[in-house]
The first five atom37 places (N, CA, C, CB, O) and aatype in JSON, in Angstrom:
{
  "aatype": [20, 20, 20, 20, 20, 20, 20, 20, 20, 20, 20, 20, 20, 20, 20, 20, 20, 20, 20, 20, 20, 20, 20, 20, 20, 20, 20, 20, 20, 20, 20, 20, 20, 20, 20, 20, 20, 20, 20, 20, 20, 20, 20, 20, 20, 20, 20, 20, 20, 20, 20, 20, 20, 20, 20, 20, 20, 20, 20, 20, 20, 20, 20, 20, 20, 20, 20, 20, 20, 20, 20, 20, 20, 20, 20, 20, 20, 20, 20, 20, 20, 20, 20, 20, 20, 20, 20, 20, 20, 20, 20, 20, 20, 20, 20, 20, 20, 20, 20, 20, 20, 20, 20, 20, 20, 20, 20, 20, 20, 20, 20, 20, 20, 20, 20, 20, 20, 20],
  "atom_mask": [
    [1, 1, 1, 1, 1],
    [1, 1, 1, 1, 1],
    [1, 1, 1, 1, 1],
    [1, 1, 1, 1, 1],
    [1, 1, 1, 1, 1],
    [1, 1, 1, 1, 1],
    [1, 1, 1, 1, 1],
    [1, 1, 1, 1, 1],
    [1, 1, 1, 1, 1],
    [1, 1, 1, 1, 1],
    [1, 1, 1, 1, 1],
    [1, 1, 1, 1, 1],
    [1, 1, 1, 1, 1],
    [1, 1, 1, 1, 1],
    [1, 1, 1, 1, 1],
    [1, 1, 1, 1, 1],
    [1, 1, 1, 1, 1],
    [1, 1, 1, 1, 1],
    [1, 1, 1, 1, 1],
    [1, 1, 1, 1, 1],
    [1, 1, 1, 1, 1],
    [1, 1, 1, 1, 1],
    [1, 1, 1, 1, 1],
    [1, 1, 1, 1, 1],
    [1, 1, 1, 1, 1],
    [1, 1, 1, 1, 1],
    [1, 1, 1, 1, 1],
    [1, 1, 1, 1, 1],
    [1, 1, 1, 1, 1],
    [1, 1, 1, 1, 1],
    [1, 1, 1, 1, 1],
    [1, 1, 1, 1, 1],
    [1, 1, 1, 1, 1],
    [1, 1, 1, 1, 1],
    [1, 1, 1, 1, 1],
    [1, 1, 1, 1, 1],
    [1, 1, 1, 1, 1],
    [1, 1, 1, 1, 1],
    [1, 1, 1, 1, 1],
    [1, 1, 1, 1, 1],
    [1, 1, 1, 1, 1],
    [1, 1, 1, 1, 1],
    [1, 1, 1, 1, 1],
    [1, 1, 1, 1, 1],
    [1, 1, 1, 1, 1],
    [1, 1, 1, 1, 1],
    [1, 1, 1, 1, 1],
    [1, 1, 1, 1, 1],
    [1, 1, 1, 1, 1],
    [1, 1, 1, 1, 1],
    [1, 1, 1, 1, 1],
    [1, 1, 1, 1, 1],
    [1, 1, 1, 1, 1],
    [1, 1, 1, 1, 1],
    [1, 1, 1, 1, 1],
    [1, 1, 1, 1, 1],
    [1, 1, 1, 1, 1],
    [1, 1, 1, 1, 1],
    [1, 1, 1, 1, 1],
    [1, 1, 1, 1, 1],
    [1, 1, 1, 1, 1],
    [1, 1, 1, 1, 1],
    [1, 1, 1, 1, 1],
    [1, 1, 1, 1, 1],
    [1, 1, 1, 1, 1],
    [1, 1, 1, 1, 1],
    [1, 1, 1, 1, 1],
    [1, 1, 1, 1, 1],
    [1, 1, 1, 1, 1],
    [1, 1, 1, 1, 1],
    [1, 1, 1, 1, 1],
    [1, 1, 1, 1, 1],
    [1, 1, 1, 1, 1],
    [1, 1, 1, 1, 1],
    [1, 1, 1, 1, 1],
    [1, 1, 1, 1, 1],
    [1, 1, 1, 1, 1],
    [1, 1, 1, 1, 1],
    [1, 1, 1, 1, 1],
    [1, 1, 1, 1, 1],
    [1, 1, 1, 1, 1],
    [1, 1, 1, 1, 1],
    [1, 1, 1, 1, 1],
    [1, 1, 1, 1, 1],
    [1, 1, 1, 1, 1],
    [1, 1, 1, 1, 1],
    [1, 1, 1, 1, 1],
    [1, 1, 1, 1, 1],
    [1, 1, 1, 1, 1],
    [1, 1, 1, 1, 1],
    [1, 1, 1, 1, 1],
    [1, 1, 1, 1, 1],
    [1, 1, 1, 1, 1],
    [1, 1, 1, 1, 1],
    [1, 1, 1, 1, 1],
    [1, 1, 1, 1, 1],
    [1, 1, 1, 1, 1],
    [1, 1, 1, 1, 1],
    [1, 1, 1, 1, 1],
    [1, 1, 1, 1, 1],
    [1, 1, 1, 1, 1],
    [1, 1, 1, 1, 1],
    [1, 1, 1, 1, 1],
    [1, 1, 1, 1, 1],
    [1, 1, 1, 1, 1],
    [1, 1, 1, 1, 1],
    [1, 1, 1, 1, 1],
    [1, 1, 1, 1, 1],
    [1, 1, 1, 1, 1],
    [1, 1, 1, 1, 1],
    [1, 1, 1, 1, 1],
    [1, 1, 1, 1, 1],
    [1, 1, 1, 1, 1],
    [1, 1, 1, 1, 1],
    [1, 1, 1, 1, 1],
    [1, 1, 1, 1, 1],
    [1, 1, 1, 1, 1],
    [1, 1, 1, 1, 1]
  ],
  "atom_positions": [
    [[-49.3, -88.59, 10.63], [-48.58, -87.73, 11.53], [-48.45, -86.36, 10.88], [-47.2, -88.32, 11.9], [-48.07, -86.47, 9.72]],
    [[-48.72, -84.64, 11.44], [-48.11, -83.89, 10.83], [-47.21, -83.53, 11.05], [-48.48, -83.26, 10.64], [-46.47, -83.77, 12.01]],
    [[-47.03, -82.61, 9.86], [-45.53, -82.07, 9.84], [-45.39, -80.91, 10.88], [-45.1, -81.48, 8.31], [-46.27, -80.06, 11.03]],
    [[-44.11, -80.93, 11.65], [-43.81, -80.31, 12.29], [-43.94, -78.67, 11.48], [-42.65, -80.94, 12.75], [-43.24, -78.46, 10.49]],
    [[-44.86, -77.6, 11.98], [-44.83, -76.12, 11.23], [-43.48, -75.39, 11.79], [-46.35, -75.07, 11.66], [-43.4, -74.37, 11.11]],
    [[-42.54, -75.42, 12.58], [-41.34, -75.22, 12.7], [-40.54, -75.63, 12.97], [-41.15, -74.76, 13.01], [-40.38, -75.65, 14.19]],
    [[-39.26, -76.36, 12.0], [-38.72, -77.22, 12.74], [-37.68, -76.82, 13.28], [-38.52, -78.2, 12.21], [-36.7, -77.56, 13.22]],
    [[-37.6, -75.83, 13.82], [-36.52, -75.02, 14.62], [-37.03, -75.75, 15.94], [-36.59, -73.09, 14.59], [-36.31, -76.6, 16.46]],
    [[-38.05, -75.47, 16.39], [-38.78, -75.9, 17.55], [-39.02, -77.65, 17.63], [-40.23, -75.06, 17.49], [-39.8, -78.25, 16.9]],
    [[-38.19, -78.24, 18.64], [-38.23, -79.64, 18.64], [-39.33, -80.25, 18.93], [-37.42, -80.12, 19.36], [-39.91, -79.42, 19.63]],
    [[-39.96, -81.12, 18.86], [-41.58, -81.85, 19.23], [-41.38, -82.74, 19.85], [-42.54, -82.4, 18.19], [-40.22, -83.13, 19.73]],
    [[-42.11, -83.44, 20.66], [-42.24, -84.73, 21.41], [-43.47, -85.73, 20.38], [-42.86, -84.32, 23.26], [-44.35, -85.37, 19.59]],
    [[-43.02, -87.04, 20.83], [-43.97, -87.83, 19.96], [-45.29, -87.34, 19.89], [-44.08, -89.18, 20.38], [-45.92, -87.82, 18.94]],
    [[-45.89, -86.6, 20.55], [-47.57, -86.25, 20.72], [-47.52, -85.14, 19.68], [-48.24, -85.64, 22.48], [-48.6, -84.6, 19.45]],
    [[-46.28, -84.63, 18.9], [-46.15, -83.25, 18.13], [-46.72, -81.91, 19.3], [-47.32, -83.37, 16.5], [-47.25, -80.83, 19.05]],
    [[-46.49, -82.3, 20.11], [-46.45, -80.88, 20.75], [-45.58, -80.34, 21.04], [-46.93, -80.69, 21.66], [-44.92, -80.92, 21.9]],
    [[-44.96, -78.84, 20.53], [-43.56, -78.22, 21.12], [-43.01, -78.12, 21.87], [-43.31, -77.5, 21.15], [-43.56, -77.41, 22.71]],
    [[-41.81, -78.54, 22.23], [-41.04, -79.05, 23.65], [-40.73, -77.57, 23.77], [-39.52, -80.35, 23.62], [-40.72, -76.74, 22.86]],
    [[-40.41, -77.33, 25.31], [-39.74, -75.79, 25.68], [-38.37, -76.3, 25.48], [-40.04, -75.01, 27.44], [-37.79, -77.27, 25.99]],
    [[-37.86, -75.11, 24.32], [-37.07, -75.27, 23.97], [-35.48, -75.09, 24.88], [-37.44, -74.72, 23.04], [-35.39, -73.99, 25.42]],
    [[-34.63, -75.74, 25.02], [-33.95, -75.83, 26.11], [-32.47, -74.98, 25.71], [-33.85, -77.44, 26.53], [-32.13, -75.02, 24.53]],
    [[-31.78, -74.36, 26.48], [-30.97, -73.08, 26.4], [-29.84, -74.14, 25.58], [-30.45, -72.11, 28.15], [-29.54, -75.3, 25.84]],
    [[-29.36, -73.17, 24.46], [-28.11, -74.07, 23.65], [-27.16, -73.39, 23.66], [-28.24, -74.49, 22.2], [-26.97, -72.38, 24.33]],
    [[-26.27, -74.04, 22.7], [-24.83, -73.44, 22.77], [-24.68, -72.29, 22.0], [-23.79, -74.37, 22.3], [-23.55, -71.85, 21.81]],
    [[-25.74, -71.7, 21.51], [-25.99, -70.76, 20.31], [-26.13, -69.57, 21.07], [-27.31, -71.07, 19.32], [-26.24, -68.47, 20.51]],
    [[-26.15, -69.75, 22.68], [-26.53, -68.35, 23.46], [-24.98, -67.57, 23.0], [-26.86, -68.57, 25.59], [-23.92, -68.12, 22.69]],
    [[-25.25, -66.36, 23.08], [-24.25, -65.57, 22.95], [-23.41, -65.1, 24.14], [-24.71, -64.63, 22.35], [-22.33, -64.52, 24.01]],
    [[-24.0, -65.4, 25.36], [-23.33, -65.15, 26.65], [-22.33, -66.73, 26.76], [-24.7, -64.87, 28.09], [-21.23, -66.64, 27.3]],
    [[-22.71, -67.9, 26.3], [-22.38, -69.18, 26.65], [-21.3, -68.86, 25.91], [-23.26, -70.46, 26.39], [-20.28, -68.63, 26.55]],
    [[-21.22, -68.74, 24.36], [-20.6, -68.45, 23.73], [-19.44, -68.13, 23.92], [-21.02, -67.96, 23.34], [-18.5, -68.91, 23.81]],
    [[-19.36, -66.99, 24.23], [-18.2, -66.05, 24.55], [-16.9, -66.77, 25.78], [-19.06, -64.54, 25.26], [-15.72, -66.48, 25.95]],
    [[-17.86, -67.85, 26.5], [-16.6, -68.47, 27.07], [-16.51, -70.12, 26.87], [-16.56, -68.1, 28.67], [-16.03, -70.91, 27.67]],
    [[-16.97, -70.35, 25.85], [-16.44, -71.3, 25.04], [-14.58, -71.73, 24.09], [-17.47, -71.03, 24.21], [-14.14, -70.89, 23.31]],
    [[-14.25, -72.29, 24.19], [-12.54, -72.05, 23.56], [-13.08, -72.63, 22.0], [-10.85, -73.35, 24.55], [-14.12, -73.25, 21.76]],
    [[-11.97, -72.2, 21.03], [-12.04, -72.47, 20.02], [-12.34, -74.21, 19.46], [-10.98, -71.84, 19.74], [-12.87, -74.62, 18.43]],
    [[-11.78, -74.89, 20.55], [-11.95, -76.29, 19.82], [-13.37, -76.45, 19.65], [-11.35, -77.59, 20.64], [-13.91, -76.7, 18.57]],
    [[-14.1, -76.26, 21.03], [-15.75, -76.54, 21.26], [-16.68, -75.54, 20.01], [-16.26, -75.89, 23.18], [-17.76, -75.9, 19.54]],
    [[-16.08, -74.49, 19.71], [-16.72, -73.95, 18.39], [-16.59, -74.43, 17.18], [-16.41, -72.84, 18.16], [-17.46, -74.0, 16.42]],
    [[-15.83, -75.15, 16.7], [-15.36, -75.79, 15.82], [-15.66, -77.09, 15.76], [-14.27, -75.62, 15.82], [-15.85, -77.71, 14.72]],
    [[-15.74, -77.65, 17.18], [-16.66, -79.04, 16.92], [-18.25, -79.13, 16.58], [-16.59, -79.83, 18.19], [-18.89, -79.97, 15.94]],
    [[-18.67, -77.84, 17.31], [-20.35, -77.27, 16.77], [-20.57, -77.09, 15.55], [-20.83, -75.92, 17.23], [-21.53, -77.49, 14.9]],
    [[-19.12, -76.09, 14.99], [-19.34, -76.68, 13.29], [-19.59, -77.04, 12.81], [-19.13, -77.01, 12.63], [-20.48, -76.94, 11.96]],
    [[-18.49, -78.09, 13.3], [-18.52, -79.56, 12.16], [-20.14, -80.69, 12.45], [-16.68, -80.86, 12.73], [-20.5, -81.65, 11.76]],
    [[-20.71, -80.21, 13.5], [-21.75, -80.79, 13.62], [-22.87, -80.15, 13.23], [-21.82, -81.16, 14.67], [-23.52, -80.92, 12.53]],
    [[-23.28, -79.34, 13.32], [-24.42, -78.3, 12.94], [-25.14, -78.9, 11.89], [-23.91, -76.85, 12.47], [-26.35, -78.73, 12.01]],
    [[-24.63, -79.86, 10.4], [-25.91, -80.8, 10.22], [-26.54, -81.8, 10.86], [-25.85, -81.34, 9.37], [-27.36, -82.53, 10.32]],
    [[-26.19, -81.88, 12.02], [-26.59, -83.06, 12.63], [-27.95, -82.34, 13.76], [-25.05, -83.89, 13.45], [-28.94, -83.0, 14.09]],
    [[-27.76, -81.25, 14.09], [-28.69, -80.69, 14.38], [-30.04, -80.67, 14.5], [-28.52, -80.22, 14.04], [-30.6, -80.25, 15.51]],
    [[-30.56, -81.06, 13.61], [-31.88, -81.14, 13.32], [-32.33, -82.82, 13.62], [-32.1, -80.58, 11.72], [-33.54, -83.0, 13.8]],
    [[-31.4, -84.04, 13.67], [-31.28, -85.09, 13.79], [-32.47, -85.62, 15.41], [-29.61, -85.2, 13.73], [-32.73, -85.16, 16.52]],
    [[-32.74, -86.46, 14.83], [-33.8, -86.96, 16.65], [-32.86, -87.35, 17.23], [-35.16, -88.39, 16.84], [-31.66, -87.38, 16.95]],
    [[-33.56, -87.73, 18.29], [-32.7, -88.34, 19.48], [-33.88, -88.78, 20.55], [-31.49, -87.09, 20.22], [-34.89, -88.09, 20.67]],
    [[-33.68, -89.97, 21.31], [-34.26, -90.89, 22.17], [-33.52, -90.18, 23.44], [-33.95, -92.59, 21.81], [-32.31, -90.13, 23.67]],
    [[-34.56, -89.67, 24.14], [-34.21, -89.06, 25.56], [-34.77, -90.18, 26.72], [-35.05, -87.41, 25.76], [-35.96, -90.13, 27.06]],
    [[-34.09, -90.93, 27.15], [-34.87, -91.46, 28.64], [-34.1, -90.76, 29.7], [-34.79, -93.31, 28.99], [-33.0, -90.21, 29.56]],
    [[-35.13, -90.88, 31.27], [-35.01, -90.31, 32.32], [-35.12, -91.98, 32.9], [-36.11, -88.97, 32.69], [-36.18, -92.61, 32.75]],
    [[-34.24, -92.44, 33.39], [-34.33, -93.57, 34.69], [-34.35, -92.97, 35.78], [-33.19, -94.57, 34.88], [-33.59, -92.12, 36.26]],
    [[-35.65, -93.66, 36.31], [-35.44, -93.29, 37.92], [-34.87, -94.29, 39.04], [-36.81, -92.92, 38.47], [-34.68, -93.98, 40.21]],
    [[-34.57, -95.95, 38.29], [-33.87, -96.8, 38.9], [-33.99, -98.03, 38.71], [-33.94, -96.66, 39.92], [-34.42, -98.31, 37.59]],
    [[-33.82, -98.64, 39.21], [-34.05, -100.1, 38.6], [-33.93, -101.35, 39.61], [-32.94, -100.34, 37.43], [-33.12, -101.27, 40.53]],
    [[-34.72, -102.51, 39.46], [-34.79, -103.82, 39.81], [-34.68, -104.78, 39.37], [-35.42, -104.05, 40.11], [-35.52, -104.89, 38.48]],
    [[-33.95, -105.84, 39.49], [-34.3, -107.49, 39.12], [-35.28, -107.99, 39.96], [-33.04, -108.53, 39.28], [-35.21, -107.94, 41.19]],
    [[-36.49, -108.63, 39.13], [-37.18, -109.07, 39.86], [-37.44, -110.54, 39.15], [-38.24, -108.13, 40.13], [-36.89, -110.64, 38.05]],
    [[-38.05, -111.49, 39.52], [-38.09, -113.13, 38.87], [-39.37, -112.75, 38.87], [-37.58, -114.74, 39.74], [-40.09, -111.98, 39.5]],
    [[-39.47, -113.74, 37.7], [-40.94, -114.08, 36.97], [-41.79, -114.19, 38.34], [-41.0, -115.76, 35.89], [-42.5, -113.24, 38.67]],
    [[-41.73, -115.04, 38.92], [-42.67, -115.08, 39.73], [-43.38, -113.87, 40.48], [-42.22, -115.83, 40.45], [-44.5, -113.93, 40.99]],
    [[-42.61, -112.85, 40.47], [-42.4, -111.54, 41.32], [-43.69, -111.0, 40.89], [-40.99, -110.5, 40.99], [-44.76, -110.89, 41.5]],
    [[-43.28, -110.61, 39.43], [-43.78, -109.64, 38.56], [-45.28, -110.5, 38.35], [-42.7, -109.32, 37.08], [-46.33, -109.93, 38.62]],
    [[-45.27, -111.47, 38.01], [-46.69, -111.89, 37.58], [-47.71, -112.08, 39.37], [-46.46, -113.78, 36.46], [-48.88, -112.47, 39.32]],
    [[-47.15, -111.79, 40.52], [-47.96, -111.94, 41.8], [-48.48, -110.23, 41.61], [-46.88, -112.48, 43.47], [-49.19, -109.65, 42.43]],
    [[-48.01, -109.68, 40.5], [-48.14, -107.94, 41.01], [-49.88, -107.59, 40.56], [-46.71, -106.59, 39.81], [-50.52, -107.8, 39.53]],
    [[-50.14, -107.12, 41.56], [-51.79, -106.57, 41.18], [-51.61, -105.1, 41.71], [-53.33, -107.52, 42.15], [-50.62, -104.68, 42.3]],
    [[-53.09, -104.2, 41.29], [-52.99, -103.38, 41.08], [-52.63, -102.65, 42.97], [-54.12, -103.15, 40.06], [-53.13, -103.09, 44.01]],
    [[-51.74, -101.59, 42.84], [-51.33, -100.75, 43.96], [-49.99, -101.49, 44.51], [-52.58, -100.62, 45.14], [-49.1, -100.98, 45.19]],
    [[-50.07, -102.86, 44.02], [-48.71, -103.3, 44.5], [-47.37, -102.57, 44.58], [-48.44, -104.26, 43.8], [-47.54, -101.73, 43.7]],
    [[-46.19, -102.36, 45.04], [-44.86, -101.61, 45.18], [-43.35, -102.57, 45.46], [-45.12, -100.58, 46.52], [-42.97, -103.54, 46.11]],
    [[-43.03, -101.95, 44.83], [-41.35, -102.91, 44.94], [-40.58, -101.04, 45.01], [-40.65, -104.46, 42.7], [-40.83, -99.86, 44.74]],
    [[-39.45, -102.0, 45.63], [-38.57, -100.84, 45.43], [-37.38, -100.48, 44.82], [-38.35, -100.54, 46.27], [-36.5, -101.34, 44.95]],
    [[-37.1, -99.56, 44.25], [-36.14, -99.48, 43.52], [-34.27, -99.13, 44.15], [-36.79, -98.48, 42.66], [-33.83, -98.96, 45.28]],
    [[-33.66, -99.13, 42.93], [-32.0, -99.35, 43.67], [-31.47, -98.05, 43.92], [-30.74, -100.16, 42.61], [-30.34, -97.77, 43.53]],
    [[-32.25, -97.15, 44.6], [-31.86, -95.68, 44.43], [-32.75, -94.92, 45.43], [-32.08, -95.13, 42.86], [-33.97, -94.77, 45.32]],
    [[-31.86, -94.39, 46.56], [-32.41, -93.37, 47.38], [-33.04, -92.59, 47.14], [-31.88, -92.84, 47.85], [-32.5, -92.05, 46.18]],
    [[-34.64, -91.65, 47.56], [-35.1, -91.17, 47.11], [-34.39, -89.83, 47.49], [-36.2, -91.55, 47.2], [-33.64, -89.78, 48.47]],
    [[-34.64, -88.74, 46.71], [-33.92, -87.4, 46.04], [-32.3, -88.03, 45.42], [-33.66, -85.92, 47.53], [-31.23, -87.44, 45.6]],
    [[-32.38, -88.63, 45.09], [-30.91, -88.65, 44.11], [-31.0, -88.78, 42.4], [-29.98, -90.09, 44.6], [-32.0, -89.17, 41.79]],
    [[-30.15, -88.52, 41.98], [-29.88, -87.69, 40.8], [-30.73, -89.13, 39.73], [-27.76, -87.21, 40.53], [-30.8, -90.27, 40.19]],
    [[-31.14, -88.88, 38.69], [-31.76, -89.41, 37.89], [-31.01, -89.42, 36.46], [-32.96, -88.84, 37.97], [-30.64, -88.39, 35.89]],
    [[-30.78, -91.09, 35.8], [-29.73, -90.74, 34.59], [-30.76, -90.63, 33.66], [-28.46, -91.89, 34.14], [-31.81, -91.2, 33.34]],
    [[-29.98, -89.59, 33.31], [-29.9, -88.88, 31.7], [-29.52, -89.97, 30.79], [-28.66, -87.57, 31.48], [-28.43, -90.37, 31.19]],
    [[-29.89, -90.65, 29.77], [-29.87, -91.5, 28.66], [-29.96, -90.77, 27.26], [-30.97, -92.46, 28.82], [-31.0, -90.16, 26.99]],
    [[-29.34, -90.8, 26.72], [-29.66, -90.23, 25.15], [-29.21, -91.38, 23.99], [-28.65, -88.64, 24.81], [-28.08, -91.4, 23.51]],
    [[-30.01, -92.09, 23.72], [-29.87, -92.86, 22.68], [-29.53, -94.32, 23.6], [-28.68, -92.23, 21.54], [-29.11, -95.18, 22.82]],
    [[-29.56, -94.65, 24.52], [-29.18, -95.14, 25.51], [-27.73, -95.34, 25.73], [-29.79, -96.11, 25.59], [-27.04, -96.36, 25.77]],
    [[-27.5, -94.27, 25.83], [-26.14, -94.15, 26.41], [-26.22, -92.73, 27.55], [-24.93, -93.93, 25.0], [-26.72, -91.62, 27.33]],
    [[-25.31, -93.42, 29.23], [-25.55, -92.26, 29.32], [-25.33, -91.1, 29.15], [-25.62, -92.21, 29.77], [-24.22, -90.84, 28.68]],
    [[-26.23, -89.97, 29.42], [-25.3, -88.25, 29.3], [-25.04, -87.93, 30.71], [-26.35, -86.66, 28.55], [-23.84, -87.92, 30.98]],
    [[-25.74, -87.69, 31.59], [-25.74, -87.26, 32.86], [-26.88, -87.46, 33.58], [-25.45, -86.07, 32.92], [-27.79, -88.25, 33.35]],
    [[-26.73, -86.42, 34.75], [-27.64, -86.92, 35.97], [-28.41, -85.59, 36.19], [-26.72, -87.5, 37.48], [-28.04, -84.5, 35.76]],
    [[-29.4, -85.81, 36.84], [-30.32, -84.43, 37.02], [-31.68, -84.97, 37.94], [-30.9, -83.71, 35.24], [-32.05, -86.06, 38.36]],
    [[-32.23, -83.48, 38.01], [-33.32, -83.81, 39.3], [-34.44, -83.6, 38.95], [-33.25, -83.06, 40.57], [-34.56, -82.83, 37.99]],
    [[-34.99, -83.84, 39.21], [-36.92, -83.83, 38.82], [-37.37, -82.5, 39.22], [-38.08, -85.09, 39.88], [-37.06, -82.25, 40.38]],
    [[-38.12, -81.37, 38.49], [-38.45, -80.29, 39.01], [-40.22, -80.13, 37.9], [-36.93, -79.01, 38.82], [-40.5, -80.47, 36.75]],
    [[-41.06, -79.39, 39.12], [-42.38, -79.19, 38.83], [-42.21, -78.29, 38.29], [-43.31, -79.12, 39.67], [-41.07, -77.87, 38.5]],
    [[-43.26, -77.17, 37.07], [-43.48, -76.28, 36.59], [-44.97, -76.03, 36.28], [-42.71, -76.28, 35.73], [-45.22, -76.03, 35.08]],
    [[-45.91, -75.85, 37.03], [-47.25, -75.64, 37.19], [-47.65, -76.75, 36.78], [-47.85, -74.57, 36.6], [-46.9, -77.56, 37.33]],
    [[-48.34, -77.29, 36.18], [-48.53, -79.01, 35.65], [-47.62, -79.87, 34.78], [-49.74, -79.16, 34.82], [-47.98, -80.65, 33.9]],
    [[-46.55, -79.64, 35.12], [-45.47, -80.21, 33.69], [-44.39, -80.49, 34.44], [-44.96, -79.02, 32.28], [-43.97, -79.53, 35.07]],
    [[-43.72, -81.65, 34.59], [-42.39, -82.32, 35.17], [-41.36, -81.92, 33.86], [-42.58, -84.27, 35.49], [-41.68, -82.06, 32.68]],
    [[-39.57, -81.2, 34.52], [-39.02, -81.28, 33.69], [-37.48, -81.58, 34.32], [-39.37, -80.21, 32.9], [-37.2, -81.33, 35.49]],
    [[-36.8, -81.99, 33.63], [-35.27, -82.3, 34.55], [-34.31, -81.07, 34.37], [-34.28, -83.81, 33.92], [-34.28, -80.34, 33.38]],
    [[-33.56, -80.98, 35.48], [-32.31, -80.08, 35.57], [-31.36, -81.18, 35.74], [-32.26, -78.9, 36.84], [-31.21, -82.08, 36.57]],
    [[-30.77, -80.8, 34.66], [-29.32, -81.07, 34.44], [-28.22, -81.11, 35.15], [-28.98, -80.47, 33.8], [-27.24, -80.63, 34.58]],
    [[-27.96, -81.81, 36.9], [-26.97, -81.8, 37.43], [-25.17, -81.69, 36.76], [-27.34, -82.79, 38.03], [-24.26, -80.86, 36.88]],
    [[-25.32, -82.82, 36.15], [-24.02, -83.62, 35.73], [-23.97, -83.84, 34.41], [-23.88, -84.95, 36.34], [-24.99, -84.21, 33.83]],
    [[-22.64, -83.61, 33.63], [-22.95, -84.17, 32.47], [-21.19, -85.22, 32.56], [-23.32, -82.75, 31.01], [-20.02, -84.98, 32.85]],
    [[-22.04, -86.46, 32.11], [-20.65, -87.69, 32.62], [-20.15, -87.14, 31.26], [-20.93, -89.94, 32.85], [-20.52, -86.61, 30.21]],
    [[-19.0, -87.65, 32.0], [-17.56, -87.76, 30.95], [-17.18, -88.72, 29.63], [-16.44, -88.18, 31.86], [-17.4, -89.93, 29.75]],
    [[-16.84, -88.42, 28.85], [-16.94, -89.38, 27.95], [-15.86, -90.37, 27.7], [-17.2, -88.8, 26.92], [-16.01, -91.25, 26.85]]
  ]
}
């Protein structure tokens, strides 16, 4: 595997540079942030550089053995979730929030509706 040449810039398993996504480091965000939330960035800021397991669920089924092994190719089941509704955010598998699927010339990326409560 190589080494990441900046590791400011986060990678996806393929080592290709993820677009890097707007942080708390903006200086406009900043400014209306309260003191506790700066101080918890603090105290975290080595953790920073740390990975993290991102899944996107788009929904889910129980299905019985039998189900799954009748499935050939083009087959469809359906899932527990209306289509256009919000998609969870997982980080480490736990969730973070909800968000929507958006195109960017050949590249799928999520917007960030919701961020659940902890």
């Amino acid at each position: 595997m190589s080494r990441n040449p900046n590791p400011q810039m986060p990678t996806n398993t393929n080592e290709e540079p993820l677009q890097e996504a707007r942080s708390l480091d903006d200086s406009d965000l900043q400014s209306q942030l309260g003191p506790e939330v700066r101080e918890a960035q603090q105290r975290l800021r080595p953790l920073n550089g740390m990975p993290m397991q991102v899944a996107i669920e788009l929904g889910r089924r129980h299905l019985k053995i039998r189900d799954l092994l009748g499935m050939q190719y083009h087959s469809v089941f359906e899932l527990d979730r209306l289509a256009g509704s919000n998609l969870d955010i997982c980080v480490n598998g736990i969730l973070l929030g909800k968000g929507e699927v958006q195109v960017l010339e050949d590249r799928i990326r999520i917007k960030i509706n919701e961020i659940v409560p902890a």
